[in-house]
């Protein structure tokens, strides 16, 4: 459903010649949420549900290219992952986040405030050795996010860089989980926008 | 609680009104873009300029050059001189020809000019056999901002429905006529036009279209200014 909505929105926006469309590339990190080993059966690894290093890329639609109050819609797809343990008993928690965040961007005071939806797909716990019982697929998960970022002044070609914090609210479920795993918490984020 | 909400709402209303205002135009930067000669604040230069005398024969040959638009932030310039602009200004010069003040008019194309500074342009004009050089310059700027309805864009959907965006476009055009032999400045004229547009954010006009409208108006006014200056100057 999320993908259908995003595809429809993307088609609408792309068909509007007037909208400026720029590229965006982000890097993120978080170490938040409930313990995953607590829901997978108490194996010996230390990973939290919201933990991971992430890279994502996508499109920035400039809905209103006005100064100093600008409105932007950022749609990205990425990869989020973190591992724990040695080479014989490593556990890797990976998912593919899809984000759609609508920002208010103040170009005079150089900050962005945003809120939107997140959808994590192809979520997977990969495990080896003594932790192999933790290996399982995790259901796709919906959530919401709120962001506050500081932005650089416009660089060449009106590109800019931002650095800030996002709060993600998301919960994961799986048939193999003892109960829901809460992946909510704060995430550091940095983006390069406009290429 | 209701009193607190009232004051929060009132503060937001004030903030929105202040935040909606246009940031204005950077006229200093526009003047730099259309300037032909960088002024040298030197007594010797001023004395040299003062001692120059007009040397135009009657009638004289006039070369016309349209300065290239300058671009900002290494982007493509958002406007260019169109054939309609050149025809409109050409009609002002044609009147000089009709009155017998000018014997011949020809354009200098940018491909024969090494640089767009005054000395290079005078050299190109001299190579054409011109007695006088008319340089036309222009610069434009667009100020886009939201009005009070623009705050509804925070809900995304109104950005496709509500005319909450404004675009003020300023175009400044100027003309200066120099003697090719000694750089004597015969006349200068300047005109500007400001156009205003209210639009729905998702359906705005491009910078090119906005500047084209303002440029056309400014060129029309520049033509009138040139005719006024020539009538007063008795070339």
Short mmCIF file of C-alpha atoms in Angstrom, two decimals:
data_model
loop_
_atom_site.label_atom_id
_atom_site.label_comp_id
_atom_site.label_asym_id
_atom_site.label_seq_id
_atom_site.Cartn_x
_atom_site.Cartn_y
_atom_site.Cartn_z
CA UNK A 1 0.00 0.00 0.00
CA UNK A 2 2.83 2.37 0.93
CA UNK A 3 4.63 1.57 -2.31
CA UNK A 4 1.45 2.22 -4.30
CA UNK A 5 0.94 5.56 -2.59
CA UNK A 6 4.57 6.55 -3.11
CA UNK A 7 4.49 5.48 -6.77
CA UNK A 8 1.30 7.45 -7.36
CA UNK A 9 2.71 10.54 -5.67
CA UNK A 10 5.98 10.21 -7.56
CA UNK A 11 4.14 9.95 -10.88
CA UNK A 12 2.04 13.02 -10.04
CA UNK A 13 5.04 15.07 -8.99
CA UNK A 14 7.23 14.04 -11.91
CA UNK A 15 4.46 14.98 -14.33
CA UNK A 16 4.35 18.51 -12.93
CA UNK A 17 7.08 20.31 -14.88
CA UNK A 18 6.93 23.23 -12.49
CA UNK A 19 8.27 21.24 -9.52
CA UNK A 20 12.02 21.36 -9.06
CA UNK A 21 13.41 17.87 -8.52
CA UNK A 22 16.84 17.35 -6.97
CA UNK A 23 18.77 14.32 -5.77
CA UNK A 24 19.44 13.51 -2.14
CA UNK A 25 21.93 11.21 -0.45
CA UNK A 26 21.87 10.48 3.31
CA UNK A 27 23.87 8.64 5.93
CA UNK A 28 22.33 7.73 9.30
CA UNK A 29 23.18 6.03 12.58
CA UNK A 30 21.17 4.97 15.60
CA UNK A 31 21.53 2.65 18.57
CA UNK A 32 18.09 2.64 20.09
CA UNK A 33 15.20 0.36 20.81
CA UNK A 34 14.53 -2.83 22.71
CA UNK A 35 16.95 -5.75 22.74
CA UNK A 36 16.43 -8.17 19.84
CA UNK A 37 17.90 -11.16 21.67
CA UNK A 38 15.14 -10.63 24.24
CA UNK A 39 12.48 -11.39 21.61
CA UNK A 40 14.32 -14.06 19.60
CA UNK A 41 14.99 -16.44 22.49
CA UNK A 42 17.84 -15.05 24.56
CA UNK A 43 20.76 -15.79 22.23
CA UNK A 44 24.16 -14.27 22.95
CA UNK A 45 24.23 -11.11 20.86
CA UNK A 46 23.71 -7.44 21.58
CA UNK A 47 21.62 -5.71 18.95
CA UNK A 48 18.78 -3.29 19.47
CA UNK A 49 15.68 -3.17 17.25
CA UNK A 50 16.36 0.38 16.08
CA UNK A 51 20.10 0.01 15.73
CA UNK A 52 22.04 0.37 12.52
CA UNK A 53 24.22 2.24 10.07
CA UNK A 54 22.19 3.44 7.10
CA UNK A 55 22.76 4.81 3.62
CA UNK A 56 19.93 6.03 1.47
CA UNK A 57 19.33 7.92 -1.72
CA UNK A 58 16.35 9.40 -3.41
CA UNK A 59 14.61 12.48 -4.67
CA UNK A 60 13.85 15.88 -3.20
CA UNK A 61 10.76 17.54 -4.65
CA UNK A 62 10.76 21.28 -4.03
CA UNK A 63 7.04 21.84 -3.57
CA UNK A 64 7.34 25.57 -2.92
CA UNK A 65 10.65 27.18 -3.96
CA UNK A 66 10.07 30.36 -1.98
CA UNK A 67 12.37 32.28 0.37
CA UNK A 68 12.82 32.15 3.25
CA UNK A 69 9.98 29.65 3.78
CA UNK A 70 10.39 26.64 1.54
CA UNK A 71 8.49 23.33 1.50
CA UNK A 72 10.10 20.11 0.27
CA UNK A 73 9.13 16.45 0.00
CA UNK A 74 11.99 13.99 0.37
CA UNK A 75 11.47 10.38 -0.76
CA UNK A 76 14.34 7.94 -0.22
CA UNK A 77 15.14 4.27 -0.25
CA UNK A 78 18.08 2.83 1.63
CA UNK A 79 19.82 0.09 3.48
CA UNK A 80 20.07 -0.15 7.28
CA UNK A 81 22.19 -2.74 8.99
CA UNK A 82 24.23 -3.60 12.09
CA UNK A 83 26.13 -6.72 13.15
CA UNK A 84 27.31 -8.18 16.44
CA UNK A 85 29.50 -11.14 17.38
CA UNK A 86 32.56 -12.82 15.95
CA UNK A 87 32.98 -14.46 12.55
CA UNK A 88 31.58 -17.79 13.83
CA UNK A 89 28.48 -16.55 15.63
CA UNK A 90 27.73 -13.18 14.03
CA UNK A 91 24.20 -11.87 13.98
CA UNK A 92 23.24 -9.22 11.42
CA UNK A 93 20.07 -7.14 11.61
CA UNK A 94 19.23 -5.59 8.25
CA UNK A 95 16.30 -3.83 6.67
CA UNK A 96 15.52 -1.63 3.68
CA UNK A 97 13.91 1.63 4.82
CA UNK A 98 11.62 3.62 2.54
CA UNK A 99 11.04 7.16 3.79
CA UNK A 100 8.71 9.95 2.70
CA UNK A 101 9.31 13.09 4.76
CA UNK A 102 7.72 16.50 4.19
CA UNK A 103 9.98 19.36 5.29
CA UNK A 104 9.60 23.01 6.13
CA UNK A 105 12.97 24.52 5.18
CA UNK A 106 13.89 27.98 6.45
CA UNK A 107 16.55 29.27 4.06
CA UNK A 108 17.32 32.36 6.16
CA UNK A 109 17.91 30.64 9.51
CA UNK A 110 19.19 27.47 7.82
CA UNK A 111 17.14 24.71 9.37
CA UNK A 112 14.60 22.08 8.34
CA UNK A 113 11.70 20.59 10.27
CA UNK A 114 10.07 17.51 8.85
CA UNK A 115 7.61 14.75 9.49
CA UNK A 116 6.50 11.75 7.54
CA UNK A 117 6.11 8.04 7.11
CA UNK A 118 8.68 5.24 7.15
CA UNK A 119 8.29 1.72 5.87
CA UNK A 120 10.90 -0.96 6.53
CA UNK A 121 10.84 -3.91 4.16
CA UNK A 122 12.77 -7.13 3.66
CA UNK A 123 13.67 -7.11 7.34
CA UNK A 124 15.95 -9.97 8.22
CA UNK A 125 17.93 -11.32 11.15
CA UNK A 126 20.87 -13.36 9.83
CA UNK A 127 22.65 -15.52 12.38
CA UNK A 128 25.47 -18.09 12.47
CA UNK A 129 26.91 -20.62 14.90
CA UNK A 130 25.51 -20.73 18.41
CA UNK A 131 23.15 -17.85 17.56
CA UNK A 132 21.71 -19.51 14.45
CA UNK A 133 18.32 -19.95 16.15
CA UNK A 134 17.94 -16.16 15.97
CA UNK A 135 17.82 -16.27 12.15
CA UNK A 136 14.39 -15.27 10.93
CA UNK A 137 12.48 -12.99 8.60
CA UNK A 138 10.75 -10.07 10.26
CA UNK A 139 7.50 -8.59 8.97
CA UNK A 140 7.47 -5.34 7.02
CA UNK A 141 6.87 -2.49 9.45
CA UNK A 142 5.23 0.90 9.22
CA UNK A 143 6.15 3.87 11.33
CA UNK A 144 6.42 7.61 11.45
CA UNK A 145 9.32 9.98 11.78
CA UNK A 146 10.00 13.58 12.84
CA UNK A 147 13.20 15.41 11.94
CA UNK A 148 15.06 18.55 12.84
CA UNK A 149 18.17 19.45 10.84
CA UNK A 150 20.60 22.32 10.53
CA UNK A 151 21.43 23.23 6.92
CA UNK A 152 24.42 24.80 5.29
CA UNK A 153 24.08 28.02 3.26
CA UNK A 154 23.53 27.27 -0.45
CA UNK A 155 26.60 25.71 -2.07
CA UNK A 156 27.41 25.66 -5.77
CA UNK A 157 24.30 25.07 -7.92
CA UNK A 158 22.10 25.69 -4.86
CA UNK A 159 23.04 22.35 -3.28
CA UNK A 160 23.18 22.14 0.47
CA UNK A 161 24.26 19.85 3.28
CA UNK A 162 22.22 19.15 6.39
CA UNK A 163 22.96 17.55 9.72
CA UNK A 164 20.44 16.70 12.39
CA UNK A 165 18.38 14.31 14.40
CA UNK A 166 15.35 12.21 13.55
CA UNK A 167 12.95 10.47 15.90
CA UNK A 168 11.63 7.25 14.40
CA UNK A 169 8.66 5.43 15.86
CA UNK A 170 8.49 1.88 14.55
CA UNK A 171 7.70 -1.60 15.93
CA UNK A 172 8.72 -4.96 14.47
CA UNK A 173 6.87 -8.24 14.57
CA UNK A 174 7.72 -11.72 13.47
CA UNK A 175 6.20 -15.18 14.02
CA UNK A 176 9.50 -16.05 15.74
CA UNK A 177 9.38 -13.11 18.15
CA UNK A 178 8.23 -13.66 21.70
CA UNK A 179 6.64 -10.21 21.56
CA UNK A 180 6.83 -6.99 19.59
CA UNK A 181 10.28 -5.37 19.29
CA UNK A 182 10.29 -1.61 19.63
CA UNK A 183 12.73 0.11 17.27
CA UNK A 184 11.79 3.66 18.27
CA UNK A 185 14.33 6.28 19.14
CA UNK A 186 16.59 9.02 17.93
CA UNK A 187 18.81 8.72 14.87
CA UNK A 188 21.65 10.96 13.72
CA UNK A 189 21.36 11.92 10.09
CA UNK A 190 23.38 13.84 7.55
CA UNK A 191 22.34 14.56 3.99
CA UNK A 192 23.68 16.05 0.81
CA UNK A 193 20.88 17.55 -1.22
CA UNK A 194 20.51 19.02 -4.64
CA UNK A 195 22.77 17.16 -7.07
CA UNK B 1 -5.42 27.41 29.21
CA UNK B 2 -7.61 29.30 26.72
CA UNK B 3 -5.68 32.54 27.48
CA UNK B 4 -2.39 30.76 26.82
CA UNK B 5 -3.76 29.34 23.54
CA UNK B 6 -4.92 32.85 22.58
CA UNK B 7 -1.42 34.31 23.08
CA UNK B 8 0.24 31.40 21.27
CA UNK B 9 -2.18 31.85 18.37
CA UNK B 10 -1.64 35.62 18.27
CA UNK B 11 2.15 35.20 18.30
CA UNK B 12 1.94 32.69 15.47
CA UNK B 13 -0.26 35.08 13.46
CA UNK B 14 2.27 37.90 13.91
CA UNK B 15 5.14 35.57 13.02
CA UNK B 16 3.31 34.43 9.90
CA UNK B 17 2.68 37.99 8.73
CA UNK B 18 6.30 38.96 9.30
CA UNK B 19 7.55 35.74 7.75
CA UNK B 20 5.42 36.21 4.62
CA UNK B 21 7.10 39.46 3.55
CA UNK B 22 9.24 39.70 0.45
CA UNK B 23 13.00 39.84 1.08
CA UNK B 24 13.39 42.52 -1.61
CA UNK B 25 15.77 42.80 -4.55
CA UNK B 26 19.56 43.08 -4.46
CA UNK B 27 19.83 46.17 -6.64
CA UNK B 28 23.57 46.57 -5.99
CA UNK B 29 24.27 43.21 -7.58
CA UNK B 30 22.00 44.03 -10.54
CA UNK B 31 23.85 47.31 -11.11
CA UNK B 32 27.14 45.42 -11.12
CA UNK B 33 25.79 43.04 -13.75
CA UNK B 34 24.69 45.78 -16.15
CA UNK B 35 27.64 48.15 -15.56
CA UNK B 36 29.85 48.70 -18.58
CA UNK B 37 32.82 50.38 -16.98
CA UNK B 38 34.14 49.78 -13.49
CA UNK B 39 34.56 53.28 -12.06
CA UNK B 40 38.12 54.26 -11.15
CA UNK B 41 38.05 56.82 -8.36
CA UNK B 42 41.18 58.62 -9.41
CA UNK B 43 41.61 62.38 -10.02
CA UNK B 44 43.62 61.72 -13.18
CA UNK B 45 40.82 59.54 -14.60
CA UNK B 46 38.24 62.21 -13.79
CA UNK B 47 40.39 64.91 -15.47
CA UNK B 48 40.90 62.67 -18.52
CA UNK B 49 37.14 62.07 -18.78
CA UNK B 50 36.43 65.80 -18.39
CA UNK B 51 38.83 66.73 -21.18
CA UNK B 52 37.30 64.39 -23.74
CA UNK B 53 35.41 66.11 -26.55
CA UNK B 54 32.65 64.77 -28.82
CA UNK B 55 34.06 63.80 -32.21
CA UNK B 56 30.98 62.40 -33.96
CA UNK B 57 30.57 63.31 -37.64
CA UNK B 58 27.11 64.08 -38.96
CA UNK B 59 25.70 61.60 -39.84
CA UNK B 60 27.61 58.89 -38.00
CA UNK B 61 27.82 55.11 -38.15
CA UNK B 62 26.49 53.35 -35.08
CA UNK B 63 27.47 49.89 -33.82
CA UNK B 64 25.10 48.19 -31.38
CA UNK B 65 26.14 45.52 -28.87
CA UNK B 66 23.89 43.54 -26.52
CA UNK B 67 25.82 42.49 -23.41
CA UNK B 68 25.52 38.80 -22.53
CA UNK B 69 23.36 37.97 -19.52
CA UNK B 70 25.39 37.12 -16.44
CA UNK B 71 24.66 33.90 -14.59
CA UNK B 72 24.65 33.33 -10.85
CA UNK B 73 26.00 30.27 -9.00
CA UNK B 74 27.44 28.84 -12.24
CA UNK B 75 23.93 28.16 -13.49
CA UNK B 76 22.71 28.94 -16.98
CA UNK B 77 21.43 32.54 -17.27
CA UNK B 78 17.66 32.53 -16.93
CA UNK B 79 17.10 34.98 -19.79
CA UNK B 80 18.56 35.97 -23.14
CA UNK B 81 18.15 38.76 -25.69
CA UNK B 82 15.40 37.69 -28.07
CA UNK B 83 14.82 38.88 -31.63
CA UNK B 84 11.76 40.79 -30.39
CA UNK B 85 13.92 42.72 -27.88
CA UNK B 86 16.44 43.59 -30.57
CA UNK B 87 13.67 44.65 -32.98
CA UNK B 88 12.07 46.87 -30.34
CA UNK B 89 15.31 48.71 -29.59
CA UNK B 90 16.16 48.63 -33.28
CA UNK B 91 13.05 50.72 -33.95
CA UNK B 92 14.44 53.47 -31.66
CA UNK B 93 17.70 53.48 -33.60
CA UNK B 94 15.78 53.38 -36.90
CA UNK B 95 14.23 56.72 -35.95
CA UNK B 96 17.73 58.21 -35.65
CA UNK B 97 18.41 56.92 -39.15
CA UNK B 98 15.17 58.41 -40.45
CA UNK B 99 16.12 61.81 -38.98
CA UNK B 100 19.51 61.66 -40.71
CA UNK B 101 21.45 61.55 -37.41
CA UNK B 102 22.73 58.03 -38.09
CA UNK B 103 23.88 56.88 -41.54
CA UNK B 104 24.29 53.22 -40.84
CA UNK B 105 23.48 50.81 -37.98
CA UNK B 106 25.01 47.38 -37.54
CA UNK B 107 25.17 44.85 -34.72
CA UNK B 108 28.37 43.59 -33.15
CA UNK B 109 28.06 39.87 -32.53
CA UNK B 110 29.71 38.41 -29.43
CA UNK B 111 31.79 35.96 -31.50
CA UNK B 112 34.02 38.79 -32.78
CA UNK B 113 34.54 40.28 -29.32
CA UNK B 114 37.40 39.04 -27.15
CA UNK B 115 35.82 40.31 -23.93
CA UNK B 116 32.85 42.47 -23.03
CA UNK B 117 34.82 45.29 -21.44
CA UNK B 118 34.58 48.72 -23.06
CA UNK B 119 37.99 48.69 -24.72
CA UNK B 120 37.36 45.34 -26.44
CA UNK B 121 33.96 46.53 -27.63
CA UNK B 122 35.40 49.81 -28.97
CA UNK B 123 38.03 47.81 -30.86
CA UNK B 124 35.36 45.59 -32.42
CA UNK B 125 33.30 48.70 -33.32
CA UNK B 126 36.38 50.35 -34.88
CA UNK B 127 37.03 47.21 -36.94
CA UNK B 128 33.47 47.62 -38.26
CA UNK B 129 34.22 51.24 -39.16
CA UNK B 130 31.74 52.60 -36.61
CA UNK B 131 31.92 56.12 -35.14
CA UNK B 132 29.77 55.41 -32.05
CA UNK B 133 29.02 52.36 -29.97
CA UNK B 134 25.67 51.73 -28.26
CA UNK B 135 25.90 49.11 -25.50
CA UNK B 136 22.67 47.57 -24.18
CA UNK B 137 22.78 45.71 -20.88
CA UNK B 138 20.23 44.01 -18.67
CA UNK B 139 19.88 42.14 -15.41
CA UNK B 140 16.96 40.49 -13.68
CA UNK B 141 16.10 39.09 -10.31
CA UNK B 142 13.15 37.13 -8.94
CA UNK B 143 11.96 37.22 -5.34
CA UNK B 144 9.72 34.28 -4.53
CA UNK B 145 7.97 34.21 -1.16
CA UNK B 146 4.77 32.93 0.41
CA UNK B 147 1.76 35.04 1.38
CA UNK B 148 -0.43 34.30 4.40
CA UNK B 149 -2.18 31.44 2.56
CA UNK B 150 1.19 29.85 1.84
CA UNK B 151 1.44 28.55 5.40
CA UNK B 152 -1.23 26.02 4.44
CA UNK B 153 1.51 24.32 2.38
CA UNK B 154 2.60 22.71 5.64
CA UNK B 155 -0.26 20.28 4.99
CA UNK B 156 1.14 19.40 1.49
CA UNK B 157 -2.20 19.12 -0.34
CA UNK B 158 -2.87 22.91 -0.35
CA UNK B 159 0.38 23.30 -2.33
CA UNK B 160 -1.61 21.99 -5.30
CA UNK B 161 -4.72 24.08 -4.66
CA UNK B 162 -4.03 27.31 -2.80
CA UNK B 163 -2.48 30.40 -4.47
CA UNK B 164 -0.16 31.00 -1.54
CA UNK B 165 3.04 31.92 -3.43
CA UNK B 166 4.16 35.25 -4.81
CA UNK B 167 6.86 36.07 -7.35
CA UNK B 168 8.13 39.65 -7.77
CA UNK B 169 10.34 40.04 -10.81
CA UNK B 170 12.61 43.02 -11.42
CA UNK B 171 14.35 43.61 -14.74
CA UNK B 172 16.72 46.55 -15.21
CA UNK B 173 17.85 47.52 -18.70
CA UNK B 174 20.32 50.23 -19.60
CA UNK B 175 21.94 51.74 -22.65
CA UNK B 176 25.13 53.79 -23.03
CA UNK B 177 26.53 55.36 -26.19
CA UNK B 178 30.28 55.98 -26.44
CA UNK B 179 32.52 57.57 -29.04
CA UNK B 180 34.63 54.78 -30.54
CA UNK B 181 37.72 57.01 -30.94
CA UNK B 182 37.99 58.57 -27.48
CA UNK B 183 35.35 56.89 -25.23
CA UNK B 184 33.35 60.13 -24.86
CA UNK B 185 30.03 59.24 -23.26
CA UNK B 186 27.21 60.72 -25.33
CA UNK B 187 24.20 59.39 -23.53
CA UNK B 188 22.98 56.92 -20.95
CA UNK B 189 19.48 55.62 -20.36
CA UNK B 190 18.07 53.20 -17.83
CA UNK B 191 14.65 51.67 -17.30
CA UNK B 192 13.20 49.00 -15.08
CA UNK B 193 10.04 46.99 -14.78
CA UNK B 194 8.61 45.05 -11.83
CA UNK B 195 5.99 42.39 -12.38
CA UNK B 196 4.06 40.59 -9.65
CA UNK B 197 2.49 37.17 -9.85
CA UNK B 198 0.45 35.11 -7.35
CA UNK B 199 0.37 31.38 -8.01
CA UNK B 200 -0.26 27.92 -6.64
CA UNK B 201 3.09 26.47 -5.52
CA UNK B 202 2.94 23.34 -7.65
CA UNK B 203 2.07 25.29 -10.81
CA UNK B 204 4.50 28.18 -10.81
CA UNK B 205 5.93 29.90 -13.86
CA UNK B 206 9.58 29.19 -14.53
CA UNK B 207 12.25 31.85 -13.93
CA UNK B 208 12.63 32.14 -17.70
CA UNK B 209 8.96 32.98 -18.23
CA UNK B 210 8.84 35.50 -15.35
CA UNK B 211 11.98 37.30 -16.48
CA UNK B 212 10.75 37.35 -20.10
CA UNK B 213 7.61 39.28 -19.09
CA UNK B 214 9.53 41.82 -17.00
CA UNK B 215 12.25 42.14 -19.64
CA UNK B 216 9.75 42.95 -22.39
CA UNK B 217 8.25 45.74 -20.27
CA UNK B 218 11.68 47.12 -19.31
CA UNK B 219 12.88 47.13 -22.94
CA UNK B 220 9.77 49.07 -23.98
CA UNK B 221 10.51 51.71 -21.32
CA UNK B 222 14.21 51.80 -22.27
CA UNK B 223 13.25 52.55 -25.86
CA UNK B 224 11.24 55.56 -24.68
CA UNK B 225 14.15 56.71 -22.49
CA UNK B 226 16.63 56.48 -25.37
CA UNK B 227 14.33 58.53 -27.59
CA UNK B 228 14.00 61.15 -24.83
CA UNK B 229 17.77 61.31 -24.30
CA UNK B 230 18.49 61.62 -28.01
CA UNK B 231 15.88 64.37 -28.42
CA UNK B 232 17.44 66.32 -25.54
CA UNK B 233 21.03 65.72 -26.60
CA UNK B 234 20.96 67.07 -30.18
CA UNK B 235 23.54 64.55 -31.49
#
